[in-house]
mmCIF file of C-alpha atoms in Angstrom:
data_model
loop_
_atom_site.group_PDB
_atom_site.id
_atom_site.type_symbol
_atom_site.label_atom_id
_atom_site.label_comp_id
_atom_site.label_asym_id
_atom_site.label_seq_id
_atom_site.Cartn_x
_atom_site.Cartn_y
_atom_site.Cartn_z
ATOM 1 C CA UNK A 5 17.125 32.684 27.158
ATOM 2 C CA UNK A 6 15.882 34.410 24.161
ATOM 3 C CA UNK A 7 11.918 34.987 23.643
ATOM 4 C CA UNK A 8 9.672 36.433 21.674
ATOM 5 C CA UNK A 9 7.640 39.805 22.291
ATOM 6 C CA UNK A 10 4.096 39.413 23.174
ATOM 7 C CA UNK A 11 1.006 41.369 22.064
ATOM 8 C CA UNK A 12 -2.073 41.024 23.208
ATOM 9 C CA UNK A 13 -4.317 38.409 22.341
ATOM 10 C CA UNK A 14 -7.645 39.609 20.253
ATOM 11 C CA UNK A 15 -9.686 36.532 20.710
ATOM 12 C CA UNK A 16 -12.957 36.082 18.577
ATOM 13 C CA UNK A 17 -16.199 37.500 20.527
ATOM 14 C CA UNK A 18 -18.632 34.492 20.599
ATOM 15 C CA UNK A 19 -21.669 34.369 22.451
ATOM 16 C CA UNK A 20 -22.310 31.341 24.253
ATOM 17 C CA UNK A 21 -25.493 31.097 23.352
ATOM 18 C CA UNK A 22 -24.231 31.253 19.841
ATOM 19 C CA UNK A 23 -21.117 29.393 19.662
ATOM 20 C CA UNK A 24 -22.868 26.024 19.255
ATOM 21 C CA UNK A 25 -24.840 27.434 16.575
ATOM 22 C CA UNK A 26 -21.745 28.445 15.032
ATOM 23 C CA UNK A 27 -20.503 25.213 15.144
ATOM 24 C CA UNK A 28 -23.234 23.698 13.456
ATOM 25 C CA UNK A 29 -23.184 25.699 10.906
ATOM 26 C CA UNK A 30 -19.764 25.557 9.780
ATOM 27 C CA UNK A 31 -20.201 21.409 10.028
ATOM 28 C CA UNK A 32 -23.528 22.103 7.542
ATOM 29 C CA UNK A 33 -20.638 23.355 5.331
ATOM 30 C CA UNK A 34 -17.813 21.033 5.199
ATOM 31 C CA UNK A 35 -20.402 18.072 5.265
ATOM 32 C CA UNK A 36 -21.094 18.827 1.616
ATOM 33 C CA UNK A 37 -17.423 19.001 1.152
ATOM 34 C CA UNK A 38 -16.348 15.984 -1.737
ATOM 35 C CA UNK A 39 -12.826 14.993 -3.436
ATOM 36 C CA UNK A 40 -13.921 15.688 -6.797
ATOM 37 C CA UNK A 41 -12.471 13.984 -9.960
ATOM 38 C CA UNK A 42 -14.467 15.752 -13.093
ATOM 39 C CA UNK A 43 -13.874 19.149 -13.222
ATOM 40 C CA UNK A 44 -15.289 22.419 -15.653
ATOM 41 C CA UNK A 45 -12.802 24.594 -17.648
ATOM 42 C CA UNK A 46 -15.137 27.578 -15.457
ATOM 43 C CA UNK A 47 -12.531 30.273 -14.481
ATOM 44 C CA UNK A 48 -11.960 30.478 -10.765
ATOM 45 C CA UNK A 49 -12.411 34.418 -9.554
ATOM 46 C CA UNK A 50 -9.088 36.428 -9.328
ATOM 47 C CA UNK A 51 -8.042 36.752 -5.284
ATOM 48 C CA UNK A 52 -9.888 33.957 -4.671
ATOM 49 C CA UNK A 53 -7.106 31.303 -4.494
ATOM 50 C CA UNK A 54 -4.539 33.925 -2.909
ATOM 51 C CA UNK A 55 -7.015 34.492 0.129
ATOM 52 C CA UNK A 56 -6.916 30.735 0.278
ATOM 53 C CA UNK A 57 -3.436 30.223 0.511
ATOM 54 C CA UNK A 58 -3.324 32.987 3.259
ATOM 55 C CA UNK A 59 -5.955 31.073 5.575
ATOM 56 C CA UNK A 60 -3.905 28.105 4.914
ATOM 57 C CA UNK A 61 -0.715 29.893 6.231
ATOM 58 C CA UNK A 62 -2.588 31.021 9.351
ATOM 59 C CA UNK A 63 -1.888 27.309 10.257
ATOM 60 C CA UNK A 64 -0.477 26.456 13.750
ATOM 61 C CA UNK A 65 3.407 24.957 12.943
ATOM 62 C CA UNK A 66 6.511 23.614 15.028
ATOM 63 C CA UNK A 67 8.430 26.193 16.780
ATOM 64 C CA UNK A 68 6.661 28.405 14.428
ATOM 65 C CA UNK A 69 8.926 28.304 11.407
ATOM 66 C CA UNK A 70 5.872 27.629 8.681
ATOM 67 C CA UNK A 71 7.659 24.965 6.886
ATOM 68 C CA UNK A 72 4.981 24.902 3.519
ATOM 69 C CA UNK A 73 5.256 26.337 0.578
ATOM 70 C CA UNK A 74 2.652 26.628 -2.245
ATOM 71 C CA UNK A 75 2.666 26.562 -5.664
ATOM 72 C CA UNK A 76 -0.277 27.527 -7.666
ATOM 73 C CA UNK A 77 -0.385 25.410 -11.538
ATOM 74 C CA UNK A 78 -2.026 27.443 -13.796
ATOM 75 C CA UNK A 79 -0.071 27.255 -16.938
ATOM 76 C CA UNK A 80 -1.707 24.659 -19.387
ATOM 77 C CA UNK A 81 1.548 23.242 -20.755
ATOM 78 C CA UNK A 82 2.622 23.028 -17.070
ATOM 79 C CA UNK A 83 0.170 21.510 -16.045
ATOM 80 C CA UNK A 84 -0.298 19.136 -19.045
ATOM 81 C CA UNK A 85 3.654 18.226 -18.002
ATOM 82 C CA UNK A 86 2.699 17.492 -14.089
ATOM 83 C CA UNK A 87 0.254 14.881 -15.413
ATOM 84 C CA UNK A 88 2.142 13.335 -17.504
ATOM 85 C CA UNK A 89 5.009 12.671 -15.043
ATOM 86 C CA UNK A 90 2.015 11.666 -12.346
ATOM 87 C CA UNK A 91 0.371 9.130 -14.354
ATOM 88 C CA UNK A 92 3.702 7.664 -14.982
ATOM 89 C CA UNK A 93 4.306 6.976 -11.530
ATOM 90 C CA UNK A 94 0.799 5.901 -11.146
ATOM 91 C CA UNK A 95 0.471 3.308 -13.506
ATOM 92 C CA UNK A 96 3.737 1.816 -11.561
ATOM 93 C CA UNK A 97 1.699 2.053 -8.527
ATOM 94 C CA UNK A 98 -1.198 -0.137 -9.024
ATOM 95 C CA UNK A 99 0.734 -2.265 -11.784
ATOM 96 C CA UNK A 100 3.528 -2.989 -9.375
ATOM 97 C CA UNK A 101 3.419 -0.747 -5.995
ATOM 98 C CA UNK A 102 0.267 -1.650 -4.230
ATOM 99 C CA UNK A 103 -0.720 -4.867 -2.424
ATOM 100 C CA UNK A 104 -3.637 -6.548 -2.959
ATOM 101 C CA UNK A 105 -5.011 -5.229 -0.082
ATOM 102 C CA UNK A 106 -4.504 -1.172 -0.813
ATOM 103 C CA UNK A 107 -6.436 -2.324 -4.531
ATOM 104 C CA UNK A 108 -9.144 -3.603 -2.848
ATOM 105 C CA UNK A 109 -9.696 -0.519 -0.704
ATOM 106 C CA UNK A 110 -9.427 2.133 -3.652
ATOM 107 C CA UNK A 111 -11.924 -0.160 -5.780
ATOM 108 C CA UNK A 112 -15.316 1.117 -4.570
ATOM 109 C CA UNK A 113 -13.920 4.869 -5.269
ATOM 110 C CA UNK A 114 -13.091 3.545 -9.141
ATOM 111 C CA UNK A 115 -9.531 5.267 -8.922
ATOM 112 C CA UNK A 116 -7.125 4.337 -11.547
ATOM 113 C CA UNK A 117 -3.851 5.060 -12.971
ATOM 114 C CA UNK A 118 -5.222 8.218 -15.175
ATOM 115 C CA UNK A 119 -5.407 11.676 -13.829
ATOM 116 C CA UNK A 120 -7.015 13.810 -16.001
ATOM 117 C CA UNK A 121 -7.733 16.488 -13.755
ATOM 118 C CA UNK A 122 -4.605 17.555 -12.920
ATOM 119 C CA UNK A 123 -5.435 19.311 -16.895
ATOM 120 C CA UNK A 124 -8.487 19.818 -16.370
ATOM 121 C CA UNK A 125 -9.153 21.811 -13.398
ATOM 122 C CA UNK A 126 -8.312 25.543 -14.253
ATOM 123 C CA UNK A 127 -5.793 25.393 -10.991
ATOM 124 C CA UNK A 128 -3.757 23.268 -9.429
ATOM 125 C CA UNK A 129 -1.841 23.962 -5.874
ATOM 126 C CA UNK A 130 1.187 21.652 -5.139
ATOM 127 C CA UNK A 131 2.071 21.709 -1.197
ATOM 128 C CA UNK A 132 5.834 21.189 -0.356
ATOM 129 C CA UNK A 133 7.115 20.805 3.050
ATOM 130 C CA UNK A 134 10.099 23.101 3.285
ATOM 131 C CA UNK A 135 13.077 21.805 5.366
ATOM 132 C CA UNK A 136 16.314 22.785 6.501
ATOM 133 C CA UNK A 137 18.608 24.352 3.399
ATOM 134 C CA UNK A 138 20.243 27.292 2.124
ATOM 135 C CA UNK A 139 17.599 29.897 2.813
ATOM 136 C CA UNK A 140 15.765 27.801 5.344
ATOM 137 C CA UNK A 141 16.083 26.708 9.120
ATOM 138 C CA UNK A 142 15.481 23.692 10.321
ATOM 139 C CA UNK A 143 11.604 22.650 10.904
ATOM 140 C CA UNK A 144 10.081 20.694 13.497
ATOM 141 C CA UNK A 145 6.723 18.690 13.082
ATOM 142 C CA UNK A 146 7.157 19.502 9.329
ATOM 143 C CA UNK A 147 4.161 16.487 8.143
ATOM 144 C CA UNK A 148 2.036 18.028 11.870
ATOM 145 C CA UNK A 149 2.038 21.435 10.213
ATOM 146 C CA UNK A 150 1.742 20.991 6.775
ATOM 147 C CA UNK A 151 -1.126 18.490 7.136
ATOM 148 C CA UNK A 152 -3.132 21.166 9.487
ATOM 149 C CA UNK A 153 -2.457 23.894 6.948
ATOM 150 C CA UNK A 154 -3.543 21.697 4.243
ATOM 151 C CA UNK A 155 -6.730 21.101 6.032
ATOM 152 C CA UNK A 156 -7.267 24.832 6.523
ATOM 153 C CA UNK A 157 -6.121 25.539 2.592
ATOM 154 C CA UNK A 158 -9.333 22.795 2.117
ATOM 155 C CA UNK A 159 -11.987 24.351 3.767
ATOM 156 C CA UNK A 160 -11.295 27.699 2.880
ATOM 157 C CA UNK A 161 -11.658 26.807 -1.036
ATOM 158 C CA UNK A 162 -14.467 24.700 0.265
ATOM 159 C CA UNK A 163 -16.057 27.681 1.545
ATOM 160 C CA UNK A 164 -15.474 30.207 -1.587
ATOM 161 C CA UNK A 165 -17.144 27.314 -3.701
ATOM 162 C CA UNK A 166 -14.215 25.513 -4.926
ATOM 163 C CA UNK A 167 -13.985 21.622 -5.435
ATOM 164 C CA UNK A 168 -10.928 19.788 -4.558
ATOM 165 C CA UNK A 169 -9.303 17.081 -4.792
ATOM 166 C CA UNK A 170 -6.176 15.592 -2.451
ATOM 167 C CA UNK A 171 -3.845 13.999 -4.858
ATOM 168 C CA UNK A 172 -0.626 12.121 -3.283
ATOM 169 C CA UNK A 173 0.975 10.356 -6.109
ATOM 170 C CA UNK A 174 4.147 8.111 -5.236
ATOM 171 C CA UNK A 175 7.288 9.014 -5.158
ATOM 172 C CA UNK A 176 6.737 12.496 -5.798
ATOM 173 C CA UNK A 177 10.550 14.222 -6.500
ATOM 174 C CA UNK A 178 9.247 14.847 -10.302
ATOM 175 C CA UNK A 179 7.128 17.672 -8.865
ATOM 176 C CA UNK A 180 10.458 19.397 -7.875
ATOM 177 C CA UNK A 181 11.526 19.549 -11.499
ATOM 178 C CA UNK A 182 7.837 20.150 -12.380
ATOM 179 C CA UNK A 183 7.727 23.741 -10.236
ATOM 180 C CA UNK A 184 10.800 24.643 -10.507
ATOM 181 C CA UNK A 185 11.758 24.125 -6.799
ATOM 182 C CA UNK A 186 15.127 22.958 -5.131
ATOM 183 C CA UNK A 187 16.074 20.000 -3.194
ATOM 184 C CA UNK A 188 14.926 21.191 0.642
ATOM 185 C CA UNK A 189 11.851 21.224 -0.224
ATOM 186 C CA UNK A 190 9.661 18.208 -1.055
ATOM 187 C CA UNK A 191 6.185 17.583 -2.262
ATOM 188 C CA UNK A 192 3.675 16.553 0.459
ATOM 189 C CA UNK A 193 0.173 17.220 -1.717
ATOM 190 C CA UNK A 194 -1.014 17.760 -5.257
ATOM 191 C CA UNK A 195 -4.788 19.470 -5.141
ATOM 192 C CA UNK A 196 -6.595 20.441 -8.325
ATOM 193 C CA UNK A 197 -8.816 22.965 -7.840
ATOM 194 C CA UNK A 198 -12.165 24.274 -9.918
ATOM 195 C CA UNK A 199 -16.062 23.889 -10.076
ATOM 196 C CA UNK A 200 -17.239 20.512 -10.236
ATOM 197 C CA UNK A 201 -17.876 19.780 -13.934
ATOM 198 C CA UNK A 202 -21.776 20.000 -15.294
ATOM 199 C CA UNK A 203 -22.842 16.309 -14.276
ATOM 200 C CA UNK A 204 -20.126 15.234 -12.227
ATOM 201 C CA UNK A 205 -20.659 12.204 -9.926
ATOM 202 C CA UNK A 206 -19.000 11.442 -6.885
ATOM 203 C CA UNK A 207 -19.416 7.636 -5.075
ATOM 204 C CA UNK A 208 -21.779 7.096 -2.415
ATOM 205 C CA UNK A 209 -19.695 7.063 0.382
ATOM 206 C CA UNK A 210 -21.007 7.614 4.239
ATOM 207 C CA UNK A 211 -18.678 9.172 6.741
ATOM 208 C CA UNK A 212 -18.781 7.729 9.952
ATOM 209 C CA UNK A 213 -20.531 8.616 13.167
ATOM 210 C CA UNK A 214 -20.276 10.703 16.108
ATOM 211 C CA UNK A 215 -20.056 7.597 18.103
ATOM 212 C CA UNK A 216 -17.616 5.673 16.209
ATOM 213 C CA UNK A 217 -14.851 8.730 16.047
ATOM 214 C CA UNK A 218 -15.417 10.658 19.093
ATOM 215 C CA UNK A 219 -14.395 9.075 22.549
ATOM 216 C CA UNK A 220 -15.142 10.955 25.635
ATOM 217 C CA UNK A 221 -13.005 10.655 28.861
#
């Protein structure tokens, strides 16, 4: 049987009496985190989307074979191109894709067939899951790992000051054509990404509590 070398782990050195501190300060954080809609044409810092990406690949995956890929949007004709083909498929999806029920959960968020940010925001990161092909073996957990490095790839912007928002439009093979990327891998998220626009509102939503998410055994 084949294995891996092994180094030594390097953990983080937390106090105790600090680590639920910690905790609560990080959750101050992400609490103010909101999908955003309406963004600014403000230029996002250089490196600061790169360093993103690279938290986002620290990411725990199956068997370890880091099935994502991630292409950053920043060409305006590009971009202008991935909107177009989105809002095509869109407007099929509430015309003619979504029950009556799915409509009547996205209408206190106001969501609708157009998409302008995907123009708008200054970037735009589409996430493929990358599975078995030419130049890649075969992954395991793909939607697991992806999904946790996703979350990661949030935060992070999240903490440089970076609005997001998690786009999923459906079906989603267009975005292969779109970025230029072949057949093994497939498009699992569409996030603009950019400074909330001067004015920009988001709805009143509440998140729920402690209590109602948490069960203790």
């Amino acid at each position: 049987m084949t294995t891996h070398p092994a180094v030594p782990l390097r953990p983080m050195q937390v106090p105790a009496d600090q680590a639920e501190d910690r905790a609560r300060s990080f959750h101050q954080v992400m609490a103010q985190r909101r999908t955003v809609r309406d963004y600014s044409r403000r230029p996002i810092p250089p490196g600061v989307l790169e360093w993103a990406v690279r938290t986002a690949a620290t990411a725990p995956s199956g068997a370890h074979v880091q099935p994502w890929r991630f292409v950053l949007v920043t060409d305006p004709a590009r971009k202008r191109r991935l909107r177009e083909a989105a809002e095509a498929e869109e407007r099929e999806f509430y015309a003619h894709r979504a029950s009556p029920e799915w409509l009547a959960a996205l209408a206190p968020i106001g969501t609708d067939w157009h998409k302008p940010f995907l123009e708008d925001a200054p970037a735009v990161i589409v996430v493929f899951e990358v599975h078995k092909g030419p130049h890649s073996p075969r992954p395991y957990y793909t939607k697991e790992s992806v999904g946790i490095a996703v979350g990661l790839l949030l935060a992070a912007l999240h903490q440089a000051g970076l609005a997001t928002l998690t786009h999923t439009p459906s079906p989603m093979k267009f975005l292969n054509e779109v970025c230029e990327r072949p057949a093994e891998e497939r498009a699992a998220y569409v996030i603009p990404v950019g400074y909330p626009a001067d004015g920009a509102l988001v709805p009143d939503l509440h998140r729920k509590e402690l209590d109602e998410v948490l069960v203790r055994l």
